[in-house]
mmCIF file of C-alpha atoms and ligand atoms in Angstrom:
data_model
loop_
_atom_site.group_PDB
_atom_site.id
_atom_site.type_symbol
_atom_site.label_atom_id
_atom_site.label_comp_id
_atom_site.label_asym_id
_atom_site.label_seq_id
_atom_site.Cartn_x
_atom_site.Cartn_y
_atom_site.Cartn_z
ATOM 1 C CA MET A 1 0.027 -0.035 -0.010
ATOM 2 C CA ASP A 2 1.554 3.360 -0.999
ATOM 3 C CA ALA A 3 2.022 5.995 1.678
ATOM 4 C CA LYS A 4 0.105 9.189 1.279
ATOM 5 C CA ARG A 5 0.966 12.782 1.900
ATOM 6 C CA CYS A 6 -0.727 14.842 4.573
ATOM 7 C CA ALA A 7 -1.564 17.280 1.792
ATOM 8 C CA ASP A 8 -3.570 14.486 0.040
ATOM 9 C CA SER A 9 -6.100 14.429 2.809
ATOM 10 C CA ASN A 10 -6.124 17.644 4.744
ATOM 11 C CA LEU A 11 -9.004 20.109 4.333
ATOM 12 C CA VAL A 12 -10.252 23.503 5.373
ATOM 13 C CA THR A 13 -13.892 24.305 5.583
ATOM 14 C CA ALA A 14 -16.103 27.166 6.809
ATOM 15 C CA ILE A 15 -19.636 27.262 8.138
ATOM 16 C CA GLN A 16 -21.719 30.234 9.276
ATOM 17 C CA MET A 17 -23.320 29.752 12.683
ATOM 18 C CA MET A 18 -27.118 30.105 12.653
ATOM 19 C CA PRO A 19 -29.733 30.636 15.398
ATOM 20 C CA GLN A 20 -30.587 26.922 15.516
ATOM 21 C CA ASP A 21 -26.982 26.231 16.575
ATOM 22 C CA ALA A 22 -27.164 28.454 19.643
ATOM 23 C CA ASN A 23 -28.817 29.057 22.977
ATOM 24 C CA PRO A 24 -31.245 31.952 23.551
ATOM 25 C CA LEU A 25 -28.212 34.259 24.301
ATOM 26 C CA GLY A 26 -26.808 33.532 20.815
ATOM 27 C CA ASN A 27 -23.819 31.480 22.128
ATOM 28 C CA VAL A 28 -23.203 28.447 19.945
ATOM 29 C CA HIS A 29 -23.519 25.116 21.775
ATOM 30 C CA GLY A 30 -20.200 23.165 22.301
ATOM 31 C CA GLY A 31 -21.950 19.979 20.994
ATOM 32 C CA VAL A 32 -22.677 21.727 17.636
ATOM 33 C CA ILE A 33 -18.966 22.497 17.293
ATOM 34 C CA MET A 34 -17.999 18.946 18.405
ATOM 35 C CA LYS A 35 -20.217 17.463 15.713
ATOM 36 C CA TYR A 36 -18.559 19.489 13.060
ATOM 37 C CA ILE A 37 -15.187 18.571 14.336
ATOM 38 C CA ASP A 38 -16.066 14.825 14.240
ATOM 39 C CA ASN A 39 -17.502 15.205 10.804
ATOM 40 C CA VAL A 40 -14.591 17.095 9.263
ATOM 41 C CA ALA A 41 -12.007 14.814 10.974
ATOM 42 C CA GLY A 42 -13.926 11.746 9.617
ATOM 43 C CA MET A 43 -13.658 13.110 6.142
ATOM 44 C CA VAL A 44 -10.019 13.509 6.419
ATOM 45 C CA GLY A 45 -9.585 9.942 7.915
ATOM 46 C CA THR A 46 -11.687 8.455 5.094
ATOM 47 C CA ARG A 47 -9.609 10.381 2.490
ATOM 48 C CA HIS A 48 -6.366 9.100 4.004
ATOM 49 C CA SER A 49 -7.426 5.511 4.373
ATOM 50 C CA GLY A 50 -9.661 5.049 1.417
ATOM 51 C CA ARG A 51 -11.965 2.982 3.721
ATOM 52 C CA PRO A 52 -14.826 3.751 5.967
ATOM 53 C CA VAL A 53 -13.663 4.942 9.425
ATOM 54 C CA VAL A 54 -15.154 5.128 12.978
ATOM 55 C CA THR A 55 -14.243 7.547 15.772
ATOM 56 C CA ALA A 56 -12.476 5.495 18.457
ATOM 57 C CA SER A 57 -11.835 8.385 20.795
ATOM 58 C CA ILE A 58 -11.621 12.087 21.199
ATOM 59 C CA ASP A 59 -9.081 13.659 23.425
ATOM 60 C CA ARG A 60 -9.923 16.307 26.057
ATOM 61 C CA LEU A 61 -11.476 19.322 24.351
ATOM 62 C CA ASP A 62 -11.374 22.941 25.748
ATOM 63 C CA PHE A 63 -13.326 25.852 24.268
ATOM 64 C CA HIS A 64 -11.167 28.976 24.669
ATOM 65 C CA HIS A 65 -13.741 31.515 23.613
ATOM 66 C CA PRO A 66 -17.481 31.661 22.938
ATOM 67 C CA VAL A 67 -18.628 31.389 19.319
ATOM 68 C CA HIS A 68 -21.729 33.519 18.388
ATOM 69 C CA VAL A 69 -24.545 33.374 15.915
ATOM 70 C CA GLY A 70 -23.369 34.957 12.626
ATOM 71 C CA ASN A 71 -19.624 33.933 13.251
ATOM 72 C CA MET A 72 -17.987 31.892 10.645
ATOM 73 C CA LEU A 73 -16.543 28.733 12.019
ATOM 74 C CA ILE A 74 -13.371 27.726 10.230
ATOM 75 C CA LEU A 75 -12.103 24.067 10.723
ATOM 76 C CA LYS A 76 -8.731 23.034 9.595
ATOM 77 C CA ALA A 77 -8.188 19.303 9.655
ATOM 78 C CA SER A 78 -5.190 17.029 8.840
ATOM 79 C CA ALA A 79 -3.874 13.531 9.512
ATOM 80 C CA ASN A 80 -1.091 13.924 12.215
ATOM 81 C CA PHE A 81 0.029 10.417 12.770
ATOM 82 C CA VAL A 82 -0.876 7.039 11.316
ATOM 83 C CA GLY A 83 -0.420 3.778 13.208
ATOM 84 C CA ARG A 84 -1.251 0.245 11.999
ATOM 85 C CA THR A 85 -5.053 0.632 11.754
ATOM 86 C CA SER A 86 -5.678 3.846 13.729
ATOM 87 C CA MET A 87 -4.753 7.425 12.990
ATOM 88 C CA GLU A 88 -4.818 10.734 14.805
ATOM 89 C CA ILE A 89 -6.604 13.575 13.018
ATOM 90 C CA GLY A 90 -6.136 17.031 14.437
ATOM 91 C CA VAL A 91 -8.676 19.836 13.906
ATOM 92 C CA ARG A 92 -8.093 23.466 14.632
ATOM 93 C CA VAL A 93 -11.238 25.523 15.076
ATOM 94 C CA GLU A 94 -11.332 29.283 14.634
ATOM 95 C CA ALA A 95 -14.268 31.712 14.649
ATOM 96 C CA GLU A 96 -14.325 34.777 12.571
ATOM 97 C CA ASP A 97 -16.406 37.841 13.274
ATOM 98 C CA LEU A 98 -17.210 38.638 9.613
ATOM 99 C CA VAL A 99 -18.121 42.278 10.265
ATOM 100 C CA LYS A 100 -15.095 43.012 12.483
ATOM 101 C CA GLY A 101 -12.778 40.772 10.566
ATOM 102 C CA GLU A 102 -11.469 39.310 13.922
ATOM 103 C CA VAL A 103 -10.386 35.711 14.076
ATOM 104 C CA ARG A 104 -10.116 33.857 17.376
ATOM 105 C CA HIS A 105 -8.754 30.359 17.999
ATOM 106 C CA THR A 106 -11.766 28.529 19.464
ATOM 107 C CA ALA A 107 -10.354 25.029 20.088
ATOM 108 C CA SER A 108 -8.031 22.271 19.013
ATOM 109 C CA ALA A 109 -9.151 18.739 18.957
ATOM 110 C CA TYR A 110 -7.368 15.368 18.545
ATOM 111 C CA LEU A 111 -9.401 12.467 17.329
ATOM 112 C CA THR A 112 -8.461 8.802 16.784
ATOM 113 C CA PHE A 113 -10.153 7.038 13.821
ATOM 114 C CA VAL A 114 -9.893 3.365 12.965
ATOM 115 C CA ALA A 115 -10.316 2.188 9.392
ATOM 116 C CA LEU A 116 -12.580 -0.841 8.835
ATOM 117 C CA ASP A 117 -12.535 -3.624 6.225
ATOM 118 C CA PRO A 118 -15.768 -4.843 4.626
ATOM 119 C CA LYS A 119 -16.422 -7.184 7.627
ATOM 120 C CA GLY A 120 -16.106 -4.203 10.038
ATOM 121 C CA ARG A 121 -12.717 -5.263 11.437
ATOM 122 C CA PRO A 122 -9.788 -2.833 11.986
ATOM 123 C CA THR A 123 -7.605 -2.842 8.735
ATOM 124 C CA GLU A 124 -4.167 -1.646 7.837
ATOM 125 C CA LEU A 125 -3.723 2.048 6.745
ATOM 126 C CA PRO A 126 -1.441 3.573 4.126
ATOM 127 C CA GLY A 127 1.686 5.280 5.767
ATOM 128 C CA LEU A 128 1.779 8.960 6.212
ATOM 129 C CA LEU A 129 4.444 11.133 4.450
ATOM 130 C CA VAL A 130 5.152 14.229 6.581
ATOM 131 C CA GLU A 131 6.958 16.880 4.564
ATOM 132 C CA SER A 132 6.732 20.445 5.948
ATOM 133 C CA ASP A 133 8.198 21.609 9.298
ATOM 134 C CA ASP A 134 4.567 22.008 10.630
ATOM 135 C CA GLU A 135 3.709 18.510 9.581
ATOM 136 C CA LYS A 136 6.806 17.121 11.272
ATOM 137 C CA ARG A 137 6.036 18.990 14.440
ATOM 138 C CA ARG A 138 2.439 17.818 14.522
ATOM 139 C CA HIS A 139 3.577 14.180 13.702
ATOM 140 C CA GLU A 140 6.001 14.221 16.714
ATOM 141 C CA GLU A 141 3.406 15.749 19.072
ATOM 142 C CA ALA A 142 0.823 13.237 17.932
ATOM 143 C CA ARG A 143 3.237 10.313 18.388
ATOM 144 C CA ARG A 144 3.681 11.388 22.118
ATOM 145 C CA ARG A 145 -0.093 11.699 22.562
ATOM 146 C CA ARG A 146 -0.539 8.222 21.059
ATOM 147 C CA GLU A 147 1.996 6.839 23.528
ATOM 148 C CA MET A 148 0.037 8.450 26.426
ATOM 149 C CA ARG A 149 -3.296 7.114 25.174
ATOM 150 C CA LEU A 150 -1.880 3.586 24.814
ATOM 151 C CA ALA A 151 -0.415 3.724 28.356
ATOM 152 C CA GLU A 152 -3.726 5.019 29.787
ATOM 153 C CA ARG A 153 -5.711 2.216 27.994
ATOM 154 C CA LYS A 154 -3.248 -0.384 29.381
ATOM 155 C CA ARG A 155 -3.588 1.079 32.849
ATOM 156 C CA GLU A 156 -7.465 1.102 32.674
ATOM 157 C CA LYS A 157 -7.520 -2.504 31.474
ATOM 158 C CA ARG A 158 -5.158 -3.609 34.324
ATOM 159 C CA GLU A 159 -7.322 -1.829 36.880
ATOM 160 C CA GLN A 160 -10.602 -3.311 35.412
ATOM 161 C CA LYS A 161 -8.930 -6.835 35.659
ATOM 162 C CA GLN A 162 -7.850 -6.181 39.208
ATOM 163 C CA SER A 163 -11.269 -4.955 40.300
ATOM 164 C CA ARG A 164 -12.843 -8.167 38.849
ATOM 165 C CA GLY A 165 -10.545 -10.033 41.117
HETATM 166 C C1 COA B 201 -12.686 1.496 17.443
HETATM 167 C C2 COA B 201 -12.891 -0.024 17.347
HETATM 168 C C3 COA B 201 -13.011 -0.401 15.874
HETATM 169 C C4 COA B 201 -11.586 -0.585 17.951
HETATM 170 O O1 COA B 201 -11.737 -1.970 17.883
HETATM 171 P P1 COA B 201 -10.790 -2.927 18.733
HETATM 172 O O2 COA B 201 -11.312 -4.317 18.508
HETATM 173 O O3 COA B 201 -10.604 -2.465 20.108
HETATM 174 O O4 COA B 201 -9.417 -2.843 17.883
HETATM 175 P P2 COA B 201 -7.975 -3.028 18.347
HETATM 176 O O5 COA B 201 -7.746 -3.317 19.780
HETATM 177 O O6 COA B 201 -7.453 -4.101 17.389
HETATM 178 O O7 COA B 201 -7.367 -1.602 18.052
HETATM 179 C C5 COA B 201 -7.296 -1.146 16.708
HETATM 180 C C6 COA B 201 -6.598 0.184 16.698
HETATM 181 O O8 COA B 201 -7.421 1.094 17.350
HETATM 182 C C7 COA B 201 -6.758 1.790 18.446
HETATM 183 N N1 COA B 201 -7.668 2.064 19.460
HETATM 184 C C8 COA B 201 -8.637 1.227 19.848
HETATM 185 N N2 COA B 201 -9.436 1.782 20.806
HETATM 186 C C9 COA B 201 -8.963 3.073 20.968
HETATM 187 C C10 COA B 201 -9.291 4.116 21.835
HETATM 188 N N3 COA B 201 -10.269 4.071 22.662
HETATM 189 N N4 COA B 201 -8.550 5.281 21.675
HETATM 190 C C11 COA B 201 -7.521 5.365 20.729
HETATM 191 N N5 COA B 201 -7.177 4.383 19.975
HETATM 192 C C12 COA B 201 -7.828 3.215 20.018
HETATM 193 C C13 COA B 201 -5.656 0.731 18.813
HETATM 194 O O9 COA B 201 -4.571 1.431 19.516
HETATM 195 C C14 COA B 201 -5.213 0.171 17.421
HETATM 196 O O10 COA B 201 -4.457 1.085 16.768
HETATM 197 P P3 COA B 201 -3.235 0.582 15.804
HETATM 198 O O11 COA B 201 -3.667 -0.515 15.040
HETATM 199 O O12 COA B 201 -2.871 1.854 14.970
HETATM 200 O O13 COA B 201 -2.003 0.239 16.759
HETATM 201 C C15 COA B 201 -14.056 -0.544 18.242
HETATM 202 O O14 COA B 201 -13.914 -0.271 19.564
HETATM 203 C C16 COA B 201 -15.392 0.072 17.714
HETATM 204 O O15 COA B 201 -15.981 -0.227 16.765
HETATM 205 N N6 COA B 201 -15.840 1.183 18.497
HETATM 206 C C17 COA B 201 -17.069 1.798 18.121
HETATM 207 C C18 COA B 201 -16.670 3.003 17.137
HETATM 208 C C19 COA B 201 -17.990 3.733 16.857
HETATM 209 O O16 COA B 201 -18.947 3.345 16.544
HETATM 210 N N7 COA B 201 -17.659 5.217 16.954
HETATM 211 C C20 COA B 201 -18.790 6.092 16.694
HETATM 212 C C21 COA B 201 -19.269 6.639 17.920
HETATM 213 S S1 COA B 201 -20.254 5.609 18.796
#
């Protein structure tokens, strides 16, 4: 299977926030933004793998600033790291006040997707070619996050086993 470049799958998209996305004060719900993050990351994961993918996990997600009705939400998503069957997709979310022209960093999210074969089993992924300095930095940071996730899962499994006796 030929490795693919980050540039082959990354994408940038923008959506204007509407009243149905928000509470009565006009603040956009975090869940609405999370849905867009999952959706955009899933498209990048599918593009990279050429297979259907499922979300295995989403790392802790902090919202730095409120997003308001009328703001343009900008989502920049790319594959950061590819393992055997799973990959980390990073999504940077910004909100632009279109009238003032101000752009704020709203959140950064890291999601793990697993590619599935026709029987719904995890299946091998093409490798990831990292080229630019930014891609290399994101790749290294993602590698460290993956190590932490794996260690955490291992610890949880051990504790579950111990609590079952
Ligand atoms: C994700 C899923 C396919 C993993 O299946 P599994 O049998 O646990 O698979 P494995 O243990 O063989 O792990 C497969 C890969 O996923 C990774 N993985 C599994 N669970 C993970 C998790 N919670 N977080 C991060 N990575 C995970 C493993 O590290 C492995 O990666 P690698 O091949 O790159 O080393 C399975 O748990 C699933 O189908 N979950 C539901 C997914 C879904 O429906 N999501 C939508 C929201 S409900």
